Coordinates of C-alpha atoms and ligand atoms in Angstrom, one line a residue:
M1231 CA 12.7 -29.8 17.7
Q1232 CA 9.9 -28.5 20.0
L1233 CA 10.5 -26.2 22.9
A1234 CA 7.6 -25.6 25.3
G1235 CA 7.1 -23.9 28.6
V1236 CA 10.6 -22.8 29.2
E1237 CA 11.8 -19.6 30.8
T1238 CA 12.7 -16.7 28.4
R1239 CA 16.3 -16.7 29.4
I1240 CA 16.6 -20.5 28.8
L1241 CA 14.9 -20.1 25.4
E1242 CA 17.3 -17.3 24.4
S1243 CA 20.2 -19.5 25.2
A1244 CA 18.7 -22.4 23.4
I1245 CA 18.2 -20.2 20.3
L1246 CA 21.8 -19.0 20.5
Q1247 CA 23.0 -22.6 20.4
I1248 CA 20.7 -23.7 17.6
I1249 CA 20.6 -20.8 15.1
P1250 CA 23.5 -20.9 12.6
Q1251 CA 26.4 -18.7 13.6
S1252 CA 26.3 -16.7 10.4
V1253 CA 22.7 -15.6 11.1
L1254 CA 23.4 -14.9 14.7
R1255 CA 26.4 -12.8 14.0
I1256 CA 24.4 -10.4 11.9
S1257 CA 21.1 -10.6 13.6
T1258 CA 21.9 -10.4 17.3
L1259 CA 25.4 -10.7 18.6
K1260 CA 27.3 -8.0 16.7
N1261 CA 24.6 -5.4 16.9
P1262 CA 24.2 -3.8 20.3
K1263 CA 20.8 -2.4 19.3
S1264 CA 19.4 -5.8 18.3
N1265 CA 16.6 -7.4 20.2
I1266 CA 15.4 -11.0 20.2
R1267 CA 11.6 -11.2 20.2
I1268 CA 10.4 -14.3 21.9
P1269 CA 8.0 -16.4 19.8
K1270 CA 4.7 -17.9 20.9
F1271 CA 5.0 -21.5 22.2
P1272 CA 5.4 -24.2 21.0
I1273 CA 8.0 -23.3 18.3
S1274 CA 10.0 -25.3 15.8
L1275 CA 13.7 -24.7 15.5
P1276 CA 15.8 -24.1 13.6
T1277 CA 13.8 -24.1 10.3
N1278 CA 11.7 -21.1 11.3
Y1279 CA 13.7 -18.2 12.6
T1280 CA 11.7 -15.3 11.4
F1281 CA 10.9 -14.5 15.0
M1282 CA 14.5 -13.4 15.3
S1283 CA 13.7 -10.3 13.2
R1284 CA 15.2 -7.1 14.6
K1285 CA 13.4 -4.6 16.6
D1286 CA 12.0 -1.8 14.4
L1287 CA 14.7 0.9 14.7
Y1288 CA 13.4 3.1 11.9
E1289 CA 14.3 6.7 11.8
S1290 CA 13.0 8.7 8.8
P1291 CA 15.7 10.5 6.8
D1292 CA 15.2 14.2 6.5
Y1293 CA 18.2 15.5 4.6
Y1294 CA 16.7 18.9 3.5
L1295 CA 14.9 19.6 6.8
A1296 CA 11.6 19.0 5.1
D1297 CA 10.1 18.5 8.5
E1298 CA 10.1 22.2 8.9
L1299 CA 7.5 22.3 6.1
L1300 CA 5.0 20.3 8.2
S1301 CA 2.7 21.7 10.9
D1302 CA 2.8 20.5 14.5
E1303 CA -0.4 18.7 13.9
H1304 CA 1.1 16.9 10.9
K1305 CA 4.1 15.8 13.0
L1306 CA 1.8 14.6 15.7
I1307 CA -0.2 12.5 13.3
R1308 CA 3.0 11.1 11.8
A1309 CA 4.3 10.2 15.3
S1310 CA 1.2 8.4 16.3
V1311 CA 0.9 6.4 13.0
R1312 CA 4.6 5.6 13.2
D1313 CA 4.2 4.3 16.7
W1314 CA 1.3 2.2 15.6
V1315 CA 3.2 0.7 12.7
K1316 CA 6.2 -0.1 14.9
K1317 CA 4.0 -1.7 17.5
E1318 CA 1.4 -3.5 15.4
V1319 CA 2.8 -4.0 11.9
S1320 CA 6.6 -4.5 12.1
P1321 CA 6.5 -7.3 14.6
I1322 CA 4.1 -9.5 12.6
I1323 CA 4.2 -8.4 8.9
E1324 CA 7.1 -10.7 7.8
D1325 CA 5.3 -13.8 9.1
Y1326 CA 2.0 -12.8 7.4
A1327 CA 3.8 -12.0 4.2
Q1328 CA 5.7 -15.4 4.3
R1329 CA 2.3 -17.2 4.8
A1330 CA 0.6 -15.0 2.2
E1331 CA -2.1 -14.0 4.7
F1332 CA -3.7 -10.7 5.3
P1333 CA -3.5 -9.7 8.9
K1334 CA -7.2 -9.0 9.4
H1335 CA -6.8 -8.1 13.0
L1336 CA -5.1 -4.8 11.9
I1337 CA -8.3 -3.5 10.5
K1338 CA -9.6 -2.1 13.8
G1339 CA -6.4 -0.3 14.5
L1340 CA -6.3 1.2 11.0
G1341 CA -9.7 2.6 11.6
E1342 CA -8.6 4.0 15.0
I1343 CA -5.6 5.8 13.6
G1344 CA -7.8 7.5 11.0
A1345 CA -6.3 5.6 8.0
F1346 CA -9.7 4.9 6.4
G1347 CA -11.0 8.1 4.7
P1348 CA -8.7 10.6 6.4
T1349 CA -10.1 13.5 4.3
I1350 CA -13.8 12.5 4.5
P1351 CA -15.7 15.0 6.7
V1352 CA -16.3 14.1 10.4
E1353 CA -20.1 14.1 9.9
Y1354 CA -19.7 11.0 7.8
G1355 CA -17.3 9.3 10.2
G1356 CA -14.1 10.4 8.5
A1357 CA -11.2 12.1 10.1
G1358 CA -11.7 15.5 8.4
L1359 CA -8.0 15.9 7.8
D1360 CA -6.2 17.7 5.0
Y1361 CA -4.3 16.1 2.1
M1362 CA -0.9 16.6 3.7
A1363 CA -2.1 14.5 6.7
Y1364 CA -3.5 11.9 4.3
G1365 CA -0.2 11.6 2.5
I1366 CA 1.8 11.3 5.8
I1367 CA -0.5 8.6 7.0
M1368 CA 0.0 6.6 3.8
Q1369 CA 3.8 7.1 4.0
E1370 CA 4.0 5.8 7.5
I1371 CA 1.8 2.8 6.8
E1372 CA 3.6 1.8 3.6
R1373 CA 6.9 2.2 5.5
G1374 CA 5.6 -0.8 7.3
D1375 CA 4.2 -2.7 4.2
S1376 CA 2.6 -1.7 0.9
G1377 CA -0.1 -4.3 1.3
I1378 CA -1.4 -2.7 4.5
R1379 CA -1.3 0.7 2.8
S1380 CA -3.2 -0.9 -0.1
T1381 CA -6.0 -1.9 2.2
A1382 CA -6.2 1.7 3.5
S1383 CA -6.0 3.2 0.0
V1384 CA -8.8 1.0 -1.3
Q1385 CA -11.0 1.6 1.7
G1386 CA -10.5 5.4 1.8
S1387 CA -9.8 6.5 -1.8
L1388 CA -11.6 3.9 -3.8
V1389 CA -14.6 2.9 -1.7
M1390 CA -15.4 5.8 0.7
Y1391 CA -14.4 8.6 -1.8
P1392 CA -16.8 7.5 -4.6
I1393 CA -19.6 7.1 -2.1
Y1394 CA -18.8 10.6 -0.7
A1395 CA -18.2 12.3 -4.0
Y1396 CA -20.9 10.5 -6.2
G1397 CA -23.3 9.0 -3.7
S1398 CA -26.7 10.0 -2.4
E1399 CA -27.1 11.4 1.2
E1400 CA -28.7 8.0 2.1
Q1401 CA -25.8 6.1 0.7
K1402 CA -23.3 8.3 2.6
H1403 CA -25.0 7.9 5.9
K1404 CA -25.6 4.2 5.4
Y1405 CA -22.0 3.2 4.5
L1406 CA -19.4 5.8 5.3
P1407 CA -19.4 5.7 9.2
K1408 CA -19.0 1.9 9.2
L1409 CA -16.3 2.0 6.5
A1410 CA -14.4 4.6 8.5
T1411 CA -14.1 2.3 11.5
G1412 CA -13.5 -0.8 9.5
E1413 CA -16.7 -2.4 10.7
L1414 CA -17.5 -2.7 7.0
M1415 CA -14.7 -3.3 4.5
G1416 CA -15.0 -2.5 0.8
C1417 CA -13.2 -3.1 -2.5
F1418 CA -13.1 -1.4 -5.9
G1419 CA -13.8 -3.3 -9.2
L1420 CA -12.5 -1.6 -12.3
T1421 CA -10.0 -3.9 -13.9
E1422 CA -11.3 -6.9 -16.0
P1423 CA -9.5 -9.9 -17.4
D1424 CA -9.3 -8.3 -20.8
H1425 CA -9.2 -4.6 -19.8
G1426 CA -6.5 -3.4 -17.5
S1427 CA -4.8 -0.2 -18.7
D1428 CA -7.8 0.4 -20.9
P1429 CA -10.7 0.3 -18.5
G1430 CA -13.0 2.1 -21.0
G1431 CA -13.3 -1.2 -22.9
M1432 CA -14.9 -3.0 -20.0
T1433 CA -17.7 -5.5 -20.7
T1434 CA -19.3 -5.9 -17.3
N1435 CA -22.8 -4.5 -17.7
F1436 CA -26.2 -4.1 -16.2
K1437 CA -29.7 -4.0 -17.5
D1438 CA -32.7 -2.1 -16.1
K1439 CA -35.3 -4.7 -15.0
G1440 CA -37.9 -2.3 -13.6
D1441 CA -37.5 -2.6 -9.9
H1442 CA -33.8 -3.7 -9.9
Y1443 CA -30.7 -3.8 -12.1
L1444 CA -29.3 -7.2 -13.4
L1445 CA -25.5 -7.2 -13.3
N1446 CA -23.2 -9.6 -15.3
G1447 CA -19.5 -9.8 -15.9
A1448 CA -16.2 -10.2 -14.0
K1449 CA -13.5 -8.1 -12.4
M1450 CA -9.9 -9.3 -11.7
W1451 CA -7.0 -8.3 -9.5
I1452 CA -9.3 -6.8 -6.9
S1453 CA -7.6 -5.8 -3.6
N1454 CA -9.5 -6.8 -0.5
S1455 CA -12.2 -8.6 -2.5
P1456 CA -12.0 -11.9 -0.6
F1457 CA -13.2 -10.4 2.6
A1458 CA -14.9 -7.1 1.6
G1459 CA -18.6 -6.6 2.6
I1460 CA -19.3 -4.3 -0.3
A1461 CA -17.8 -3.7 -3.8
I1462 CA -17.9 -0.4 -5.8
V1463 CA -18.4 -1.9 -9.2
W1464 CA -17.9 0.0 -12.5
A1465 CA -20.2 -1.4 -15.2
K1466 CA -21.8 -0.2 -18.5
D1467 CA -25.5 0.5 -18.6
E1468 CA -27.6 -0.4 -21.7
S1469 CA -26.5 2.8 -23.5
G1470 CA -22.8 1.9 -22.9
K1471 CA -22.3 4.6 -20.2
I1472 CA -20.0 3.6 -17.2
R1473 CA -21.8 3.8 -13.9
G1474 CA -20.9 2.9 -10.3
L1475 CA -22.9 0.3 -8.3
I1476 CA -22.6 -0.7 -4.7
V1477 CA -22.8 -4.5 -4.7
E1478 CA -23.1 -6.2 -1.3
R1479 CA -21.7 -9.6 -0.2
G1480 CA -24.6 -12.0 0.0
M1481 CA -26.4 -10.9 -3.1
E1482 CA -27.3 -14.0 -5.1
G1483 CA -24.9 -14.7 -8.0
F1484 CA -22.0 -12.5 -6.5
T1485 CA -18.8 -14.4 -5.7
T1486 CA -15.2 -13.3 -4.8
P1487 CA -12.7 -16.1 -5.5
E1488 CA -9.2 -15.4 -4.0
T1489 CA -6.1 -15.1 -6.3
H1490 CA -3.3 -17.2 -5.0
N1491 CA 0.4 -17.7 -5.9
K1492 CA 1.4 -14.1 -5.7
W1493 CA 5.1 -13.2 -5.1
S1494 CA 4.1 -9.6 -4.4
L1495 CA 1.8 -8.0 -1.8
R1496 CA 1.6 -11.3 -0.1
A1497 CA 0.1 -9.7 3.1
S1498 CA -2.8 -8.3 1.0
A1499 CA -5.7 -10.3 -0.1
T1500 CA -6.4 -10.1 -3.9
G1501 CA -9.3 -11.7 -5.7
E1502 CA -11.9 -11.6 -8.4
L1503 CA -15.5 -10.3 -8.5
V1504 CA -17.9 -12.5 -10.4
F1505 CA -21.4 -11.4 -11.3
D1506 CA -23.8 -14.0 -12.6
N1507 CA -27.2 -12.3 -13.0
V1508 CA -26.9 -10.4 -9.7
K1509 CA -30.0 -8.4 -8.8
V1510 CA -28.8 -5.0 -7.5
P1511 CA -31.4 -2.7 -5.9
K1512 CA -31.8 0.5 -7.8
E1513 CA -30.9 2.6 -4.7
N1514 CA -27.4 1.1 -5.0
L1515 CA -26.5 3.0 -8.1
L1516 CA -24.2 6.0 -7.4
P1517 CA -26.4 8.8 -8.8
N1518 CA -24.0 11.6 -9.3
V1519 CA -21.5 10.4 -11.9
A1520 CA -21.5 8.8 -15.3
G1521 CA -18.6 7.9 -17.6
L1522 CA -14.9 6.9 -17.1
K1523 CA -14.2 10.1 -15.2
G1524 CA -16.1 8.4 -12.2
P1525 CA -13.5 5.7 -11.5
L1526 CA -10.6 7.8 -12.8
G1527 CA -11.6 10.5 -10.3
C1528 CA -11.2 8.0 -7.5
L1529 CA -7.8 6.9 -8.9
N1530 CA -6.6 10.5 -8.5
Q1531 CA -7.2 10.1 -4.8
A1532 CA -5.5 6.7 -4.5
R1533 CA -2.5 7.6 -6.7
Y1534 CA -1.9 10.7 -4.6
G1535 CA -1.7 8.4 -1.5
I1536 CA 0.7 6.0 -3.3
A1537 CA 3.0 9.0 -4.3
W1538 CA 3.5 9.5 -0.5
G1539 CA 3.3 5.8 0.4
A1540 CA 5.9 4.4 -1.9
L1541 CA 8.4 6.9 -0.5
G1542 CA 7.8 5.4 2.9
A1543 CA 8.9 2.0 1.6
A1544 CA 12.0 3.7 0.0
M1545 CA 12.9 5.4 3.3
D1546 CA 12.6 2.1 5.2
C1547 CA 15.0 0.4 2.7
Y1548 CA 17.5 3.3 2.9
D1549 CA 17.3 3.4 6.7
T1550 CA 17.9 -0.3 6.9
A1551 CA 20.8 -0.3 4.4
L1552 CA 22.5 2.7 6.0
R1553 CA 22.4 1.2 9.5
Y1554 CA 23.6 -2.2 8.1
S1555 CA 26.5 -0.5 6.2
K1556 CA 27.8 1.0 9.5
E1557 CA 27.6 -2.3 11.4
R1558 CA 28.7 -4.9 8.8
R1559 CA 32.5 -5.1 8.5
Q1560 CA 34.4 -6.7 5.6
F1561 CA 38.2 -6.3 4.9
G1562 CA 38.6 -4.8 8.4
K1563 CA 36.2 -1.9 8.1
P1564 CA 32.5 -1.1 7.9
I1565 CA 31.2 -1.7 4.4
G1566 CA 29.8 1.9 4.5
G1567 CA 33.4 3.0 4.3
F1568 CA 33.8 1.7 0.7
Q1569 CA 33.1 4.1 -2.1
L1570 CA 30.9 1.8 -4.0
Q1571 CA 28.5 1.4 -1.1
Q1572 CA 28.6 5.2 -0.4
K1573 CA 27.6 5.8 -4.0
K1574 CA 24.5 3.7 -3.6
L1575 CA 23.6 5.3 -0.3
A1576 CA 24.3 8.9 -1.5
E1577 CA 22.1 8.3 -4.6
M1578 CA 19.3 6.9 -2.5
I1579 CA 19.1 9.8 -0.1
T1580 CA 19.3 12.2 -3.1
E1581 CA 16.3 10.5 -4.8
I1582 CA 14.4 10.3 -1.5
T1583 CA 15.0 14.0 -0.8
K1584 CA 13.7 15.0 -4.3
G1585 CA 10.7 12.7 -3.9
Q1586 CA 9.9 14.2 -0.4
L1587 CA 9.9 17.7 -1.8
L1588 CA 7.8 16.7 -4.8
V1589 CA 5.0 15.1 -2.7
W1590 CA 5.1 18.0 -0.2
R1591 CA 4.4 20.4 -3.1
L1592 CA 1.8 18.1 -4.5
G1593 CA 0.1 18.0 -1.1
T1594 CA 0.0 21.8 -0.9
L1595 CA -1.6 21.9 -4.4
K1596 CA -4.1 19.2 -3.5
N1597 CA -5.1 21.1 -0.3
E1598 CA -5.7 24.1 -2.6
N1599 CA -7.7 21.9 -5.0
R1600 CA -5.1 22.8 -7.7
A1601 CA -3.3 19.4 -8.2
T1602 CA -4.0 18.2 -11.7
P1603 CA -4.4 14.5 -12.5
A1604 CA -1.2 14.7 -14.6
Q1605 CA 0.7 16.1 -11.7
I1606 CA -0.5 13.3 -9.5
S1607 CA 0.6 10.8 -12.2
M1608 CA 4.1 12.2 -12.3
S1609 CA 4.4 11.9 -8.5
K1610 CA 3.0 8.4 -8.3
R1611 CA 5.4 7.3 -11.1
N1612 CA 8.4 9.0 -9.6
S1613 CA 7.9 7.8 -6.1
V1614 CA 7.4 4.2 -7.1
I1615 CA 10.4 3.9 -9.4
T1616 CA 12.5 5.7 -6.8
A1617 CA 11.4 3.2 -4.2
L1618 CA 11.9 0.2 -6.5
N1619 CA 15.4 1.2 -7.5
I1620 CA 16.3 2.0 -3.8
A1621 CA 14.9 -1.4 -2.7
R1622 CA 17.1 -3.2 -5.3
E1623 CA 20.3 -1.3 -4.3
A1624 CA 19.6 -1.6 -0.6
R1625 CA 19.2 -5.4 -1.0
Q1626 CA 22.6 -5.5 -2.5
I1627 CA 24.1 -3.6 0.4
L1628 CA 22.9 -6.3 2.7
G1629 CA 24.5 -9.0 0.7
G1630 CA 23.0 -12.4 1.4
M1631 CA 21.1 -11.1 4.4
G1632 CA 19.2 -8.9 2.0
I1633 CA 17.2 -11.8 0.7
T1634 CA 16.0 -13.0 4.1
G1635 CA 12.9 -12.0 6.1
E1636 CA 15.3 -10.8 8.8
Y1637 CA 15.1 -7.4 7.1
P1638 CA 12.2 -5.7 5.3
I1639 CA 13.9 -5.0 2.0
M1640 CA 13.1 -8.0 -0.1
R1641 CA 9.4 -7.8 1.0
H1642 CA 9.3 -4.1 0.0
M1643 CA 11.0 -4.9 -3.3
M1644 CA 8.5 -7.6 -4.2
N1645 CA 5.5 -5.4 -3.0
L1646 CA 6.7 -2.6 -5.2
E1647 CA 6.4 -4.7 -8.3
S1648 CA 2.6 -4.5 -7.8
V1649 CA 2.7 -0.9 -6.8
I1650 CA 4.4 0.0 -10.1
T1651 CA 1.7 -1.8 -12.0
Y1652 CA -1.6 -1.0 -10.2
E1653 CA -3.3 2.3 -10.2
G1654 CA -1.9 2.8 -13.7
T1655 CA 1.3 1.3 -14.8
H1656 CA 4.7 3.1 -15.0
D1657 CA 4.2 3.3 -18.8
I1658 CA 0.6 4.7 -18.6
H1659 CA 1.7 7.5 -16.2
L1660 CA 4.5 8.4 -18.5
L1661 CA 2.0 8.6 -21.4
I1662 CA -0.3 10.8 -19.2
T1663 CA 2.7 13.2 -18.8
G1664 CA 3.4 13.0 -22.5
L1665 CA -0.2 13.9 -23.4
D1666 CA -0.2 16.7 -20.9
I1667 CA 2.9 18.4 -22.2
T1668 CA 2.4 17.8 -26.0
G1669 CA -1.4 17.7 -26.3
E1670 CA -0.9 14.5 -28.3
E1671 CA -2.4 11.3 -27.1
A1672 CA -0.1 8.2 -27.5
F1673 CA -2.3 5.6 -25.8
K1674 CA -4.2 4.5 -28.9
Ligands
LIG1293 P1 -10.0 9.5 -21.7 O1 -10.8 9.6 -23.0 O2 -8.7 10.2 -21.6 O3 -10.9 10.0 -20.5 C1 -12.2 9.6 -20.3 C2 -12.9 10.6 -19.4 O4 -12.3 10.6 -18.1 C3 -11.7 11.9 -17.8 N1 -10.4 11.6 -17.2 C4 -10.2 11.8 -15.9 N2 -11.1 12.3 -14.9 C5 -10.6 12.4 -13.7 N3 -9.4 12.0 -13.3 C6 -8.5 11.5 -14.2 N4 -7.3 11.1 -13.9 C7 -8.9 11.4 -15.6 N5 -8.4 11.0 -16.7 C8 -9.3 11.1 -17.7 C9 -11.6 12.6 -19.2 O5 -11.6 14.0 -19.1 C10 -12.8 12.0 -19.9 O6 -13.9 12.8 -19.3 P2 -15.2 13.1 -20.3 O7 -16.0 13.9 -19.4 O8 -14.6 13.8 -21.5 O9 -15.8 11.8 -20.6 O10 -9.9 8.0 -21.3 P3 -9.0 6.8 -22.1 O11 -10.0 5.7 -22.3 O12 -8.3 7.4 -23.3 O13 -8.0 6.4 -20.9 C11 -7.0 7.2 -20.4 C12 -6.1 6.5 -19.5 C13 -5.3 5.4 -20.2 C14 -5.2 7.5 -18.9 C15 -6.9 5.8 -18.3 O14 -7.8 4.8 -18.8 C16 -6.1 5.2 -17.3 O15 -5.7 5.9 -16.3 N6 -5.7 3.9 -17.3 C17 -5.1 3.2 -16.2 C18 -6.1 2.3 -15.5 C19 -5.8 2.2 -14.1 O16 -5.1 3.0 -13.5 N7 -6.5 1.2 -13.4 C20 -6.4 1.1 -12.0 C21 -7.4 0.2 -11.5 S1 -7.7 0.3 -9.8 C22 -6.3 -0.2 -9.0 O17 -5.3 -0.6 -9.6 C23 -6.4 -0.3 -7.6 S2 -5.0 -0.9 -6.8 C24 -5.4 -0.5 -5.2 C25 -4.5 -0.9 -4.2 O18 -4.4 -2.0 -3.8 O19 -3.8 0.1 -3.6
LIG1294 P1 -2.1 -4.4 -19.2 O1 -3.0 -3.3 -19.3 O2 -2.4 -5.6 -20.0 O3 -0.6 -3.9 -19.5 C1 0.5 -4.8 -19.8 C2 1.7 -4.0 -20.3 O4 1.4 -3.2 -21.5 C3 2.1 -3.0 -19.2 O5 3.5 -2.9 -19.2 C4 1.5 -1.7 -19.7 O6 2.2 -0.5 -19.3 C5 1.6 -1.9 -21.2 N1 0.7 -1.0 -22.0 C6 -0.7 -1.1 -21.9 N2 -1.3 -0.2 -22.7 C7 -0.2 0.5 -23.2 C8 -0.1 1.6 -24.1 N3 -1.2 2.2 -24.6 N4 1.1 2.1 -24.5 C9 2.2 1.5 -24.0 N5 2.2 0.4 -23.2 C10 1.0 0.0 -22.8 N6 -7.6 -3.2 -10.2 C11 -8.8 -2.8 -9.7 O7 -9.7 -2.4 -10.4 N7 -9.0 -2.8 -8.3 C12 -8.1 -3.2 -7.5 O8 -8.3 -3.2 -6.2 C13 -6.8 -3.7 -8.0 N8 -5.9 -4.2 -7.2 C14 -4.7 -4.7 -7.7 C15 -3.8 -5.4 -6.9 C16 -2.7 -6.0 -7.4 C17 -1.8 -6.8 -6.5 C18 -2.5 -5.9 -8.8 C19 -1.2 -6.6 -9.4 C20 -3.3 -5.3 -9.6 C21 -4.5 -4.7 -9.1 N9 -5.4 -4.1 -9.9 C22 -6.6 -3.6 -9.4 C23 -5.3 -4.1 -11.4 C24 -4.3 -3.1 -11.9 O9 -4.8 -1.8 -11.9 C25 -3.9 -3.5 -13.3 O10 -3.1 -4.6 -13.2 C26 -3.2 -2.4 -14.1 O11 -4.1 -1.3 -14.3 C27 -2.6 -2.9 -15.4 O12 -3.5 -3.7 -16.1 P2 -3.1 -5.1 -16.6 O13 -2.5 -5.9 -15.5 O14 -4.2 -5.7 -17.4 O15 -1.9 -4.8 -17.7

């Protein structure tokens, strides 16, 4: 059925008649705070009712008054990123995720809120903020969607950071300001089809051909690759040393096929990087690092952001489930009044609170340049499993409604299946802690 050119009031009443009562009861009628957003015309009813999604009513839980640990500047940054997410991400993200499309139009806004390279100095176009601010920004963005946080993580921690930390002055001035605004987007190529958790085994390689390098090989599972203008590519030189190269879209022999059929991070573009005799100018080599510590140093930055970010997804699931538990009535009372649901909610807020205190402490250590890679691993692992468990429990609290796009929980849950795998799997981070406390390596 097509509706076109009708008044908002008439459209609302048409929707009320067409949408199944079960959906209406939960989405709009029984909830005084609910808000119907009017879709663009023309629309098809009733098969697509994702436009009925609720207004974003998110309020962050703060059970241990952890806000008091933040400065006024941090709270201001959080408020502005939260507003941006409520205004720009929440209203559209479900549709983009359902269509498995990256909302490219958000790039400009991400640049404007300082999400790209928040800790990179202002002279290179970054925001010059501290690590607490960086964490807060990632938390607020991932509260909206892990895929959008992924885009920011890759750009800031995996593309800008290596250029800043390992690049020449010319490279920094050439690339960083454009990356900070989003005018230029980048991606990070470490993982290969046969080398995921063990990147040291990579086979992508380059040879010195006098006036250029000749690059061959392939990378897989690369966030942002389908639209990135540059790729930071980790490859072995003729002596087997891992080096970083800046490969630009348009170089002959360089292609970036997109990876389809994902059930996770559907609003993030993932793809491959294929190098078939790509001539890379010598000035595109990152001069100041060699060895696996180059890419792993970037991962410390990104894993730190995920430690904060995944808690954002957890808080969104908890906030949604708590509100729903107070509104949804069964057997004559709100389901939040049943002990079984209270157990789930009480455990969620306990785990969120522990996670909040852990990342806050990690942030202070990072600001003092004292956070160890193993501490970052512990926090990334803890936040992601906390978020995944909370998403699964929150979905149950919502019953059948939990599987729909009316609520963000199922999307968060599916996203988190990637987050628990990328930037080092749950197992790898456990083994990093194991190595750190025993001195015994159990990877090999
Ligand atoms: P190992 O022999 O332990 O170390 C090799 C060299 O690296 C140094 N190192 C580190 N340096 C900085 N930061 C770290 N976290 C470091 N960990 C190790 C180490 O000191 C050594 O230096 P040197 O000077 O002696 O050469 O290396 P290994 O081959 O035994 O591997 C260790 C292991 C398994 C922990 C590591 O390979 C690992 O972390 N594997 C997981 C791989 C991974 O996380 N891949 C992520 C790909 S990127 C991604 O997923 C982006 S998703 C982005 C998004 O969308 O958000
Ligand atoms: P494998 O390494 O094959 O692991 C398979 C299983 O074996 C896991 O459970 C793992 O924990 C376990 N395992 C492996 N080694 C051990 C061991 N020693 N002991 C015990 N268990 C072990 N990579 C990039 O370079 N850039 C990106 O931008 C990027 N983006 C990504 C986006 C998405 C959506 C996804 C899903 C992945 C992305 N990755 C990216 C790749 C990601 O980092 C890898 O998937 C991850 O490191 C794991 O590698 P793998 O998938 O090959 O799994």
